[in-house]
Short mmCIF file of C-alpha atoms in Angstrom, two decimals:
data_model
loop_
_atom_site.label_atom_id
_atom_site.label_comp_id
_atom_site.label_asym_id
_atom_site.label_seq_id
_atom_site.Cartn_x
_atom_site.Cartn_y
_atom_site.Cartn_z
CA UNK A 1 3.57 -50.32 -22.96
CA UNK A 2 4.22 -52.83 -25.71
CA UNK A 3 7.60 -54.53 -25.78
CA UNK A 4 7.81 -53.77 -29.51
CA UNK A 5 7.96 -50.07 -28.81
CA UNK A 6 11.19 -48.22 -29.44
CA UNK A 7 12.21 -44.89 -27.89
CA UNK A 8 14.37 -41.90 -28.78
CA UNK A 9 16.52 -39.77 -26.52
CA UNK A 10 14.12 -36.90 -27.35
CA UNK A 11 11.31 -38.92 -25.75
CA UNK A 12 9.36 -39.99 -28.82
CA UNK A 13 8.03 -43.53 -29.07
CA UNK A 14 7.50 -45.57 -32.22
CA UNK A 15 5.71 -48.86 -32.75
CA UNK A 16 5.94 -50.82 -35.96
CA UNK A 17 3.14 -52.93 -37.44
CA UNK A 18 4.04 -54.32 -40.84
CA UNK A 19 5.63 -51.36 -42.56
CA UNK A 20 3.56 -48.72 -40.73
CA UNK A 21 5.04 -46.98 -37.70
CA UNK A 22 2.85 -45.19 -35.15
CA UNK A 23 4.64 -42.30 -33.45
CA UNK A 24 3.95 -40.34 -30.29
CA UNK A 25 5.62 -38.76 -27.29
CA UNK A 26 6.31 -40.66 -24.09
CA UNK A 27 4.54 -40.31 -20.78
CA UNK A 28 7.66 -38.65 -19.43
CA UNK A 29 7.67 -36.07 -22.24
CA UNK A 30 3.94 -35.35 -21.80
CA UNK A 31 4.38 -34.84 -18.10
CA UNK A 32 7.38 -32.54 -18.56
CA UNK A 33 5.51 -30.50 -21.17
CA UNK A 34 2.36 -29.97 -19.07
CA UNK A 35 -1.11 -29.35 -20.50
CA UNK A 36 -0.88 -29.72 -24.29
CA UNK A 37 -3.18 -27.21 -25.97
CA UNK A 38 -2.21 -27.52 -29.62
CA UNK A 39 -0.41 -30.00 -31.85
CA UNK A 40 0.87 -28.81 -35.20
CA UNK A 41 0.58 -31.87 -37.42
CA UNK A 42 2.19 -32.63 -40.78
CA UNK A 43 0.07 -33.38 -43.86
CA UNK A 44 -0.59 -36.88 -45.15
CA UNK A 45 1.99 -37.51 -47.89
CA UNK A 46 4.74 -35.42 -46.27
CA UNK A 47 8.07 -37.24 -46.16
CA UNK A 48 10.59 -37.12 -43.35
CA UNK A 49 14.08 -38.42 -42.76
CA UNK A 50 14.99 -39.84 -39.37
CA UNK A 51 15.54 -36.90 -36.98
CA UNK A 52 13.57 -34.37 -39.05
CA UNK A 53 11.14 -32.04 -37.33
CA UNK A 54 7.86 -33.94 -37.67
CA UNK A 55 5.37 -32.01 -35.53
CA UNK A 56 5.18 -29.47 -32.71
CA UNK A 57 3.41 -30.03 -29.41
CA UNK A 58 2.53 -26.78 -27.66
CA UNK A 59 1.70 -26.64 -23.99
CA UNK A 60 0.62 -23.57 -22.07
CA UNK A 61 4.23 -22.79 -21.26
CA UNK A 62 6.30 -24.11 -24.17
CA UNK A 63 6.48 -25.37 -27.73
CA UNK A 64 8.27 -28.70 -28.11
CA UNK A 65 9.52 -30.12 -31.39
CA UNK A 66 8.67 -33.72 -32.14
CA UNK A 67 11.35 -35.39 -34.27
CA UNK A 68 10.82 -38.33 -36.62
CA UNK A 69 12.19 -41.42 -34.83
CA UNK A 70 12.35 -43.11 -38.24
CA UNK A 71 12.18 -41.89 -41.85
CA UNK A 72 9.16 -42.36 -44.14
CA UNK A 73 5.94 -40.93 -45.58
CA UNK A 74 2.99 -39.81 -43.46
CA UNK A 75 -0.04 -42.05 -44.07
CA UNK A 76 -2.28 -40.79 -41.28
CA UNK A 77 -2.37 -38.06 -38.63
CA UNK A 78 -4.33 -38.18 -35.38
CA UNK A 79 -7.21 -35.81 -36.25
CA UNK A 80 -8.69 -36.25 -32.77
CA UNK A 81 -5.90 -34.01 -31.46
CA UNK A 82 -7.43 -31.01 -33.24
CA UNK A 83 -10.36 -30.93 -30.85
CA UNK A 84 -8.74 -32.74 -27.96
CA UNK A 85 -5.02 -31.94 -27.77
CA UNK A 86 -5.23 -33.00 -24.11
CA UNK A 87 -5.25 -36.64 -25.31
CA UNK A 88 -1.46 -36.28 -25.46
CA UNK A 89 -1.47 -35.84 -21.67
CA UNK A 90 -4.26 -38.31 -20.88
CA UNK A 91 -3.03 -41.19 -23.01
CA UNK A 92 0.33 -40.33 -24.62
CA UNK A 93 1.18 -43.91 -25.51
CA UNK A 94 -2.29 -44.75 -26.85
CA UNK A 95 -5.07 -42.41 -28.05
CA UNK A 96 -2.65 -39.50 -27.90
CA UNK A 97 -0.53 -40.84 -30.79
CA UNK A 98 0.62 -38.20 -33.28
CA UNK A 99 1.19 -39.67 -36.77
CA UNK A 100 1.55 -42.92 -38.71
CA UNK A 101 4.23 -43.21 -41.36
CA UNK A 102 5.10 -45.72 -44.04
CA UNK A 103 8.67 -46.56 -43.12
CA UNK A 104 11.54 -46.27 -45.64
CA UNK A 105 14.11 -48.34 -43.84
CA UNK A 106 13.10 -50.56 -40.95
CA UNK A 107 16.72 -51.00 -39.83
CA UNK A 108 16.71 -47.38 -38.62
CA UNK A 109 14.79 -48.75 -35.61
CA UNK A 110 18.01 -50.43 -34.50
CA UNK A 111 19.34 -46.97 -33.51
CA UNK A 112 16.58 -46.58 -30.93
CA UNK A 113 16.19 -47.78 -27.36
CA UNK A 114 13.95 -50.62 -26.24
CA UNK A 115 11.73 -50.19 -23.19
CA UNK A 116 14.34 -51.33 -20.70
CA UNK A 117 17.04 -49.11 -22.16
CA UNK A 118 14.67 -46.12 -22.16
CA UNK A 119 13.75 -46.63 -18.49
CA UNK A 120 17.45 -46.75 -17.72
CA UNK A 121 17.98 -43.59 -19.80
CA UNK A 122 15.24 -41.75 -17.85
CA UNK A 123 16.89 -42.67 -14.56
CA UNK A 124 20.23 -41.38 -15.78
CA UNK A 125 18.66 -38.18 -17.09
CA UNK A 126 17.07 -37.51 -13.72
CA UNK A 127 20.46 -37.44 -11.97
CA UNK B 1 18.72 -26.43 -7.47
CA UNK B 2 20.55 -25.84 -4.17
CA UNK B 3 21.79 -22.42 -5.29
CA UNK B 4 18.23 -21.11 -5.82
CA UNK B 5 16.56 -18.96 -3.19
CA UNK B 6 13.67 -20.57 -1.38
CA UNK B 7 10.56 -18.93 0.02
CA UNK B 8 9.28 -19.98 3.48
CA UNK B 9 6.72 -22.11 1.61
CA UNK B 10 9.20 -24.21 -0.39
CA UNK B 11 8.54 -27.40 1.61
CA UNK B 12 4.79 -26.86 1.23
CA UNK B 13 5.17 -26.70 -2.57
CA UNK B 14 7.18 -29.89 -2.60
CA UNK B 15 4.71 -31.80 -0.48
CA UNK B 16 1.83 -30.54 -2.67
CA UNK B 17 3.54 -31.93 -5.78
CA UNK B 18 4.52 -28.54 -7.17
CA UNK B 19 6.75 -28.61 -10.21
CA UNK B 20 9.64 -26.41 -9.09
CA UNK B 21 11.43 -24.18 -11.59
CA UNK B 22 14.10 -21.49 -11.51
CA UNK B 23 12.14 -18.23 -11.63
CA UNK B 24 14.65 -15.40 -11.69
CA UNK B 25 16.80 -17.18 -9.12
CA UNK B 26 13.88 -18.35 -6.98
CA UNK B 27 12.77 -21.96 -6.61
CA UNK B 28 9.03 -21.66 -7.17
CA UNK B 29 6.25 -23.94 -8.47
CA UNK B 30 5.20 -23.34 -12.09
CA UNK B 31 2.23 -25.64 -11.47
CA UNK B 32 0.80 -28.29 -9.16
CA UNK B 33 -2.12 -30.17 -10.79
CA UNK B 34 -1.77 -28.34 -14.12
CA UNK B 35 -1.90 -24.76 -15.40
CA UNK B 36 -5.35 -25.12 -17.04
CA UNK B 37 -6.89 -26.63 -13.88
CA UNK B 38 -5.42 -23.97 -11.65
CA UNK B 39 -6.42 -21.19 -14.03
CA UNK B 40 -10.05 -22.37 -14.07
CA UNK B 41 -10.10 -22.80 -10.30
CA UNK B 42 -9.15 -19.14 -9.84
CA UNK B 43 -11.76 -17.92 -12.35
CA UNK B 44 -14.52 -20.10 -10.87
CA UNK B 45 -13.57 -20.71 -7.22
CA UNK B 46 -10.26 -19.77 -5.61
CA UNK B 47 -6.52 -20.24 -5.90
CA UNK B 48 -3.69 -19.74 -3.44
CA UNK B 49 -0.37 -18.33 -4.66
CA UNK B 50 2.99 -18.03 -2.95
CA UNK B 51 4.32 -14.62 -3.98
CA UNK B 52 6.88 -14.31 -1.21
CA UNK B 53 9.55 -13.59 -3.80
CA UNK B 54 8.07 -10.12 -4.38
CA UNK B 55 10.16 -7.29 -2.94
CA UNK B 56 9.15 -4.78 -0.27
CA UNK B 57 10.95 -1.47 0.19
CA UNK B 58 10.10 0.51 3.32
CA UNK B 59 10.27 4.31 3.03
CA UNK B 60 9.57 6.48 6.03
CA UNK B 61 10.29 10.00 7.22
CA UNK B 62 8.73 13.45 7.09
CA UNK B 63 9.31 13.71 3.33
CA UNK B 64 8.30 10.16 2.41
CA UNK B 65 5.35 11.18 0.24
CA UNK B 66 7.35 13.86 -1.57
CA UNK B 67 10.20 11.41 -2.18
CA UNK B 68 7.84 8.77 -3.57
CA UNK B 69 6.06 11.30 -5.76
CA UNK B 70 9.48 12.23 -7.16
CA UNK B 71 10.09 8.54 -8.01
CA UNK B 72 6.79 7.46 -9.52
CA UNK B 73 4.59 8.73 -12.35
CA UNK B 74 1.25 8.42 -10.53
CA UNK B 75 0.11 10.90 -7.86
CA UNK B 76 0.45 9.64 -4.27
CA UNK B 77 -0.31 12.98 -2.61
CA UNK B 78 -4.04 12.31 -2.41
CA UNK B 79 -3.76 8.77 -1.05
CA UNK B 80 -5.36 8.26 2.33
CA UNK B 81 -3.90 6.13 5.10
CA UNK B 82 -4.28 2.45 4.15
CA UNK B 83 -4.90 3.32 0.51
CA UNK B 84 -2.80 1.91 -2.35
CA UNK B 85 -1.50 3.49 -5.53
CA UNK B 86 -0.35 1.54 -8.60
CA UNK B 87 2.38 3.29 -10.56
CA UNK B 88 5.15 2.92 -13.07
CA UNK B 89 8.55 4.17 -11.87
CA UNK B 90 10.56 5.62 -14.74
CA UNK B 91 14.07 6.53 -15.85
CA UNK B 92 14.68 10.11 -17.02
CA UNK B 93 14.16 8.96 -20.64
CA UNK B 94 10.69 7.60 -19.83
CA UNK B 95 11.70 3.93 -19.91
CA UNK B 96 10.42 1.90 -16.98
CA UNK B 97 12.49 0.91 -13.93
CA UNK B 98 9.58 -1.13 -12.57
CA UNK B 99 5.85 -1.01 -11.97
CA UNK B 100 5.02 -0.99 -8.29
CA UNK B 101 2.33 -0.82 -5.63
CA UNK B 102 2.63 1.99 -3.10
CA UNK B 103 1.05 1.17 0.29
CA UNK B 104 0.42 4.16 2.53
CA UNK B 105 0.63 2.52 5.96
CA UNK B 106 0.47 5.72 7.99
CA UNK B 107 1.50 9.34 7.57
CA UNK B 108 5.19 9.38 6.51
CA UNK B 109 5.34 5.58 6.30
CA UNK B 110 5.07 3.67 3.02
CA UNK B 111 5.83 0.31 1.46
CA UNK B 112 6.75 -0.07 -2.18
CA UNK B 113 5.94 -3.57 -3.38
CA UNK B 114 8.12 -4.37 -6.38
CA UNK B 115 8.73 -7.17 -8.87
CA UNK B 116 10.96 -9.89 -7.44
CA UNK B 117 13.59 -9.78 -10.16
CA UNK B 118 13.84 -5.99 -9.81
CA UNK B 119 14.15 -5.79 -6.03
CA UNK B 120 17.89 -5.03 -5.83
CA UNK B 121 17.82 -2.72 -8.85
CA UNK B 122 14.81 -0.83 -7.47
CA UNK B 123 16.31 -0.54 -4.00
CA UNK B 124 19.51 0.99 -5.47
CA UNK B 125 17.46 3.29 -7.73
CA UNK B 126 15.24 4.47 -4.88
CA UNK B 127 18.17 5.08 -2.52
CA UNK B 128 20.10 6.99 -5.17
CA UNK B 129 17.18 9.22 -6.11
CA UNK B 130 15.82 10.17 -2.70
CA UNK B 131 19.13 11.26 -1.18
CA UNK B 132 17.89 14.86 -1.07
CA UNK B 133 14.80 13.96 0.97
CA UNK B 134 14.45 13.46 4.72
CA UNK B 135 13.61 9.74 4.55
CA UNK B 136 15.06 6.36 5.44
CA UNK B 137 14.92 3.55 2.89
CA UNK B 138 15.12 -0.11 3.81
CA UNK B 139 14.85 -3.29 1.77
CA UNK B 140 12.66 -5.42 4.05
CA UNK B 141 11.98 -8.17 1.49
CA UNK B 142 13.65 -10.96 3.52
CA UNK B 143 11.43 -10.16 6.51
CA UNK B 144 8.18 -10.33 4.55
CA UNK B 145 6.39 -13.34 3.06
CA UNK B 146 3.39 -12.87 0.78
CA UNK B 147 0.45 -15.11 -0.04
CA UNK B 148 -2.26 -14.20 -2.55
CA UNK B 149 -5.76 -15.69 -2.35
CA UNK B 150 -7.65 -14.99 -5.56
CA UNK B 151 -11.02 -15.86 -7.04
CA UNK B 152 -14.76 -15.38 -6.42
CA UNK B 153 -14.60 -17.48 -3.23
CA UNK B 154 -11.49 -15.73 -1.86
CA UNK B 155 -13.30 -13.51 0.63
CA UNK B 156 -15.53 -16.30 1.97
CA UNK B 157 -12.49 -18.50 2.59
CA UNK B 158 -10.27 -15.84 4.11
CA UNK B 159 -13.17 -14.70 6.33
CA UNK B 160 -13.18 -18.12 8.03
CA UNK B 161 -9.68 -17.46 9.34
CA UNK B 162 -10.10 -13.93 10.73
CA UNK B 163 -12.29 -11.93 13.14
CA UNK B 164 -11.74 -8.88 10.90
CA UNK B 165 -14.71 -7.94 8.68
CA UNK B 166 -13.06 -8.27 5.29
CA UNK B 167 -15.85 -6.41 3.51
CA UNK B 168 -14.42 -3.30 5.20
CA UNK B 169 -11.27 -3.61 3.05
CA UNK B 170 -12.16 -2.05 -0.29
CA UNK B 171 -10.45 -2.56 -3.65
CA UNK B 172 -6.93 -1.09 -3.51
CA UNK B 173 -7.06 -0.53 0.25
CA UNK B 174 -5.21 -2.41 2.99
CA UNK B 175 -5.37 -3.07 6.72
CA UNK B 176 -2.33 -3.79 8.90
CA UNK B 177 -2.29 -6.10 11.94
CA UNK B 178 -5.16 -8.25 10.74
CA UNK B 179 -5.30 -11.55 12.59
CA UNK B 180 -5.20 -14.36 10.01
CA UNK B 181 -5.23 -17.87 11.46
CA UNK B 182 -4.08 -16.35 14.73
CA UNK B 183 -1.07 -14.58 13.18
CA UNK B 184 -0.67 -10.87 12.42
CA UNK B 185 -0.66 -9.86 8.76
CA UNK B 186 -1.11 -6.89 6.47
CA UNK B 187 -4.01 -7.58 4.13
CA UNK B 188 -4.91 -5.70 0.94
CA UNK B 189 -7.71 -6.25 -1.56
CA UNK B 190 -5.44 -6.58 -4.57
CA UNK B 191 -4.11 -9.20 -6.94
CA UNK B 192 -2.79 -10.04 -10.35
CA UNK B 193 -5.54 -12.25 -11.78
CA UNK B 194 -8.46 -9.96 -12.62
CA UNK B 195 -10.53 -11.65 -9.91
CA UNK B 196 -11.52 -10.41 -6.47
CA UNK B 197 -8.99 -11.41 -3.85
CA UNK B 198 -6.46 -10.47 -1.24
CA UNK B 199 -2.73 -10.27 -0.78
CA UNK B 200 -1.52 -11.22 2.67
CA UNK B 201 1.86 -9.98 3.93
CA UNK B 202 3.16 -11.84 6.95
CA UNK B 203 6.33 -12.83 8.79
CA UNK B 204 8.19 -15.66 7.04
CA UNK B 205 7.79 -17.89 10.11
CA UNK B 206 3.99 -17.48 9.95
CA UNK B 207 3.63 -18.14 6.22
CA UNK B 208 3.35 -21.93 6.41
CA UNK B 209 0.67 -21.86 9.09
CA UNK B 210 -1.40 -19.30 7.16
CA UNK B 211 -0.92 -21.22 3.88
CA UNK B 212 -1.98 -24.55 5.40
CA UNK B 213 -4.95 -22.99 7.19
CA UNK B 214 -6.24 -21.33 4.01
CA UNK B 215 -5.96 -24.56 2.03
CA UNK B 216 -7.79 -26.47 4.78
CA UNK B 217 -10.50 -23.85 5.34
CA UNK B 218 -10.99 -23.41 1.59
CA UNK B 219 -11.31 -27.10 0.81
CA UNK B 220 -15.12 -27.08 0.70
CA UNK B 221 -15.00 -24.06 -1.63
CA UNK B 222 -12.66 -25.89 -3.98
CA UNK B 223 -9.51 -23.84 -3.40
CA UNK B 224 -6.33 -25.11 -5.06
CA UNK B 225 -2.70 -24.08 -4.77
CA UNK B 226 -1.79 -22.27 -8.00
CA UNK B 227 1.63 -21.77 -9.56
CA UNK B 228 3.43 -19.20 -11.66
CA UNK B 229 2.04 -20.64 -14.90
CA UNK B 230 -1.57 -19.88 -13.98
CA UNK B 231 -0.54 -16.54 -12.49
CA UNK B 232 0.80 -15.58 -15.91
CA UNK B 233 -2.18 -16.80 -17.98
CA UNK B 234 -4.60 -15.13 -15.54
CA UNK B 235 -2.89 -11.74 -15.66
CA UNK B 236 -2.51 -12.08 -19.42
CA UNK B 237 -6.25 -12.57 -20.07
CA UNK B 238 -7.03 -9.32 -18.28
CA UNK B 239 -4.07 -7.64 -20.04
CA UNK B 240 -2.27 -6.61 -16.86
CA UNK B 241 1.24 -5.62 -17.94
CA UNK B 242 4.20 -7.75 -16.83
CA UNK B 243 7.58 -6.12 -16.34
CA UNK B 244 10.11 -7.43 -18.87
CA UNK B 245 7.27 -7.95 -21.37
CA UNK B 246 4.87 -5.01 -21.77
CA UNK B 247 7.08 -2.74 -19.65
CA UNK B 248 10.85 -2.37 -19.82
CA UNK B 249 13.58 0.25 -19.99
CA UNK B 250 12.80 0.39 -23.74
CA UNK B 251 9.00 0.74 -23.44
CA UNK B 252 7.40 3.78 -21.81
CA UNK B 253 4.17 3.62 -19.76
CA UNK B 254 2.43 5.66 -22.47
CA UNK B 255 3.36 3.08 -25.10
CA UNK B 256 2.16 0.35 -22.72
CA UNK B 257 -1.26 2.00 -22.47
CA UNK B 258 -0.73 3.12 -18.87
CA UNK B 259 -1.27 6.83 -19.54
CA UNK B 260 -3.88 6.90 -16.78
CA UNK B 261 -1.09 6.25 -14.27
CA UNK B 262 1.16 9.03 -15.60
CA UNK B 263 0.14 12.34 -14.03
CA UNK B 264 1.84 14.95 -16.15
CA UNK B 265 0.17 17.69 -14.08
CA UNK B 266 2.27 16.67 -11.07
CA UNK B 267 4.97 19.33 -10.46
CA UNK B 268 7.88 16.94 -10.80
CA UNK B 269 8.82 13.29 -11.21
CA UNK B 270 11.66 11.38 -12.84
CA UNK B 271 10.88 10.94 -16.55
CA UNK B 272 8.27 13.70 -16.67
CA UNK B 273 9.96 15.75 -19.40
CA UNK B 274 10.50 12.76 -21.67
CA UNK B 275 6.95 11.48 -21.20
CA UNK B 276 5.44 14.94 -21.71
CA UNK B 277 7.45 15.28 -24.93
CA UNK B 278 6.36 11.84 -26.11
CA UNK B 279 2.73 12.67 -25.47
CA UNK B 280 3.11 16.03 -27.24
CA UNK B 281 4.73 14.46 -30.32
CA UNK B 282 2.35 11.53 -30.39
CA UNK B 283 3.21 7.84 -30.00
CA UNK B 284 4.94 5.98 -32.82
CA UNK B 285 4.02 2.55 -31.43
CA UNK B 286 1.93 1.03 -28.67
CA UNK B 287 0.83 -2.20 -27.05
CA UNK B 288 -2.30 -3.75 -28.58
CA UNK B 289 -4.24 -6.95 -28.19
CA UNK B 290 -4.18 -9.50 -31.02
CA UNK B 291 -6.45 -12.45 -31.63
CA UNK B 292 -5.23 -15.38 -33.68
CA UNK B 293 -7.77 -16.24 -36.40
CA UNK B 294 -6.69 -19.83 -36.97
CA UNK B 295 -5.24 -22.47 -34.70
CA UNK B 296 -1.90 -22.21 -32.97
CA UNK B 297 -0.23 -20.59 -30.03
CA UNK B 298 1.18 -17.05 -30.25
CA UNK B 299 4.31 -16.65 -28.16
CA UNK B 300 6.48 -13.84 -26.87
CA UNK B 301 9.02 -12.60 -29.42
CA UNK B 302 7.13 -13.64 -32.56
CA UNK B 303 7.17 -10.96 -35.29
CA UNK B 304 4.00 -9.05 -36.27
CA UNK B 305 3.81 -8.58 -40.05
CA UNK B 306 1.82 -6.47 -42.47
CA UNK B 307 2.15 -7.47 -46.12
CA UNK B 308 5.30 -9.39 -45.29
CA UNK B 309 6.96 -6.46 -43.53
CA UNK B 310 7.62 -6.52 -39.78
CA UNK B 311 5.58 -3.89 -37.90
CA UNK B 312 5.97 -5.14 -34.34
CA UNK B 313 6.54 -8.08 -32.03
CA UNK B 314 4.67 -10.01 -29.35
CA UNK B 315 5.44 -8.97 -25.78
CA UNK B 316 3.27 -11.78 -24.36
CA UNK B 317 1.36 -14.53 -26.07
CA UNK B 318 -0.70 -17.44 -24.89
CA UNK B 319 -3.47 -19.84 -25.47
CA UNK B 320 -6.25 -18.33 -23.37
CA UNK B 321 -7.77 -21.05 -21.18
CA UNK B 322 -10.98 -19.05 -20.61
CA UNK B 323 -11.59 -17.94 -24.21
CA UNK B 324 -10.09 -21.08 -25.70
CA UNK B 325 -8.07 -19.29 -28.37
CA UNK B 326 -4.66 -17.84 -29.14
CA UNK B 327 -4.22 -14.26 -27.94
CA UNK B 328 -1.29 -11.88 -27.70
CA UNK B 329 -0.14 -8.50 -26.51
CA UNK B 330 2.13 -6.87 -29.07
CA UNK B 331 4.13 -3.68 -29.47
CA UNK B 332 3.04 -2.45 -32.91
CA UNK B 333 3.78 0.56 -35.13
CA UNK B 334 1.02 3.14 -34.60
CA UNK B 335 -0.57 2.99 -38.06
CA UNK B 336 -1.46 -0.68 -37.52
CA UNK B 337 -3.00 -0.37 -34.06
CA UNK B 338 -6.65 0.38 -34.85
CA UNK B 339 -9.16 -2.20 -33.59
CA UNK B 340 -10.02 -4.58 -36.41
CA UNK B 341 -6.73 -4.16 -38.32
CA UNK B 342 -5.76 -7.43 -40.00
CA UNK B 343 -2.12 -8.47 -39.59
CA UNK B 344 -0.07 -11.65 -39.51
CA UNK B 345 2.23 -13.15 -36.94
CA UNK B 346 5.17 -15.30 -37.90
CA UNK B 347 4.85 -18.71 -36.25
CA UNK B 348 7.89 -20.78 -37.19
CA UNK B 349 8.15 -19.15 -40.60
CA UNK B 350 4.44 -19.36 -41.36
CA UNK B 351 2.31 -16.20 -41.63
CA UNK B 352 -0.75 -16.71 -39.41
CA UNK B 353 -3.58 -14.14 -39.62
CA UNK B 354 -4.42 -12.09 -36.53
CA UNK B 355 -6.76 -9.19 -35.83
CA UNK B 356 -6.24 -6.22 -33.50
CA UNK B 357 -8.79 -6.53 -30.68
CA UNK B 358 -9.74 -4.61 -27.55
CA UNK B 359 -8.07 -5.36 -24.24
CA UNK B 360 -8.61 -6.72 -21.70
CA UNK B 361 -9.48 -9.96 -23.47
CA UNK B 362 -11.46 -11.03 -20.41
CA UNK B 363 -13.51 -8.70 -18.23
CA UNK B 364 -12.09 -8.19 -14.74
CA UNK B 365 -14.41 -9.01 -11.83
CA UNK B 366 -13.00 -6.80 -9.10
CA UNK B 367 -15.28 -6.02 -6.17
CA UNK B 368 -15.53 -2.24 -6.23
CA UNK B 369 -18.33 -0.59 -4.32
#
């Protein structure tokens, strides 16, 4: 887990490199969801505001909305998920990433949790 | 989750890493290792399910068979001792109270095995409707635990724990007082997965010992504990109806495709007039299988559309682990139910093409000889 990662209360993660943010769901979210069998991805060029519905991860039991942790324009989607949606379970913070977006306003990241805060948040949520 | 009811196997589920959920008021595992893993294990090897939440209603007395035949749509009069009968149990309007298994244990002595969430409702319904018969009715659910062992290796594994020759128990037959791992149990060759297998009814205090023994003895055969998630995807692939989905007070057994289990030639049963009239008039809708043409996951409640107009809804939907595609059971207006009919389902506002296909989606492999 990189220290540059930021986290949402809906259990998405986002990592910024230059102006491009890579987005996925956290290990906790993947575990809660169970076997992911389909990910509905946006199209390259789609634009999202922070908090918009960005994608849907479907497991055997449930469909879970993935919200944009930060606003911007989609530059790339993880095509590997089409054939191997299970990557979201195997490597949610790495090869199981969902989309990359060109960020509108980097300061939106300030609203999100850092790793330590997220760990704390998970502990609180468990109780 | 302290307010939830626990089966005698609750501690076993926890120690096996089961993910416990609230299932109609019961604390039960939805999965252990993962639904896909468990599903495949049952299709290829064996899975062990805790189904202790299921209800058992004991009916005995000189008029037990007549009373049961008054309650259910199928014919129990020809059942032999130790034979089972599957049947819907209907309201006077033809809607379904529950779908149940009738076990004929001896002359004048029967068990009705009912869906967990319906146990109290069924017990009240049965009591109320057999008052004119010379029978006693008892809800014995708390005194009975149930374990299902399912899959092609089920018999080999169970055989290691019993001196009883299991090949003598045929499909939809049972045997009481079978010694399993040294404890007495009622064993039937039944299940809810489309695979060969057994359901084992035992005393709650014996359930843990039998469970642990089966997992240990089945280790070499690759047995896994399996949760409610896999139980649902397994029954779905072989299109076995699930109460509250394909069957309900609003859906008759004829609409659900269970006409075979409705014996209109029987002199009398609750719902007979309504079902006979429905058959006479012809159905206006029925349950069909749908296959999703593109990618995605059909889910219960999604609308079925033809040319933008709703013509039905999904009663169950899933990604089929065995066929690797999206499939659904849907209640659809009659004119759109022919095999091959092209329709759409509404997935989050998007029309996704589906085709009406034959059910079951996956061929059952019961051992019938």
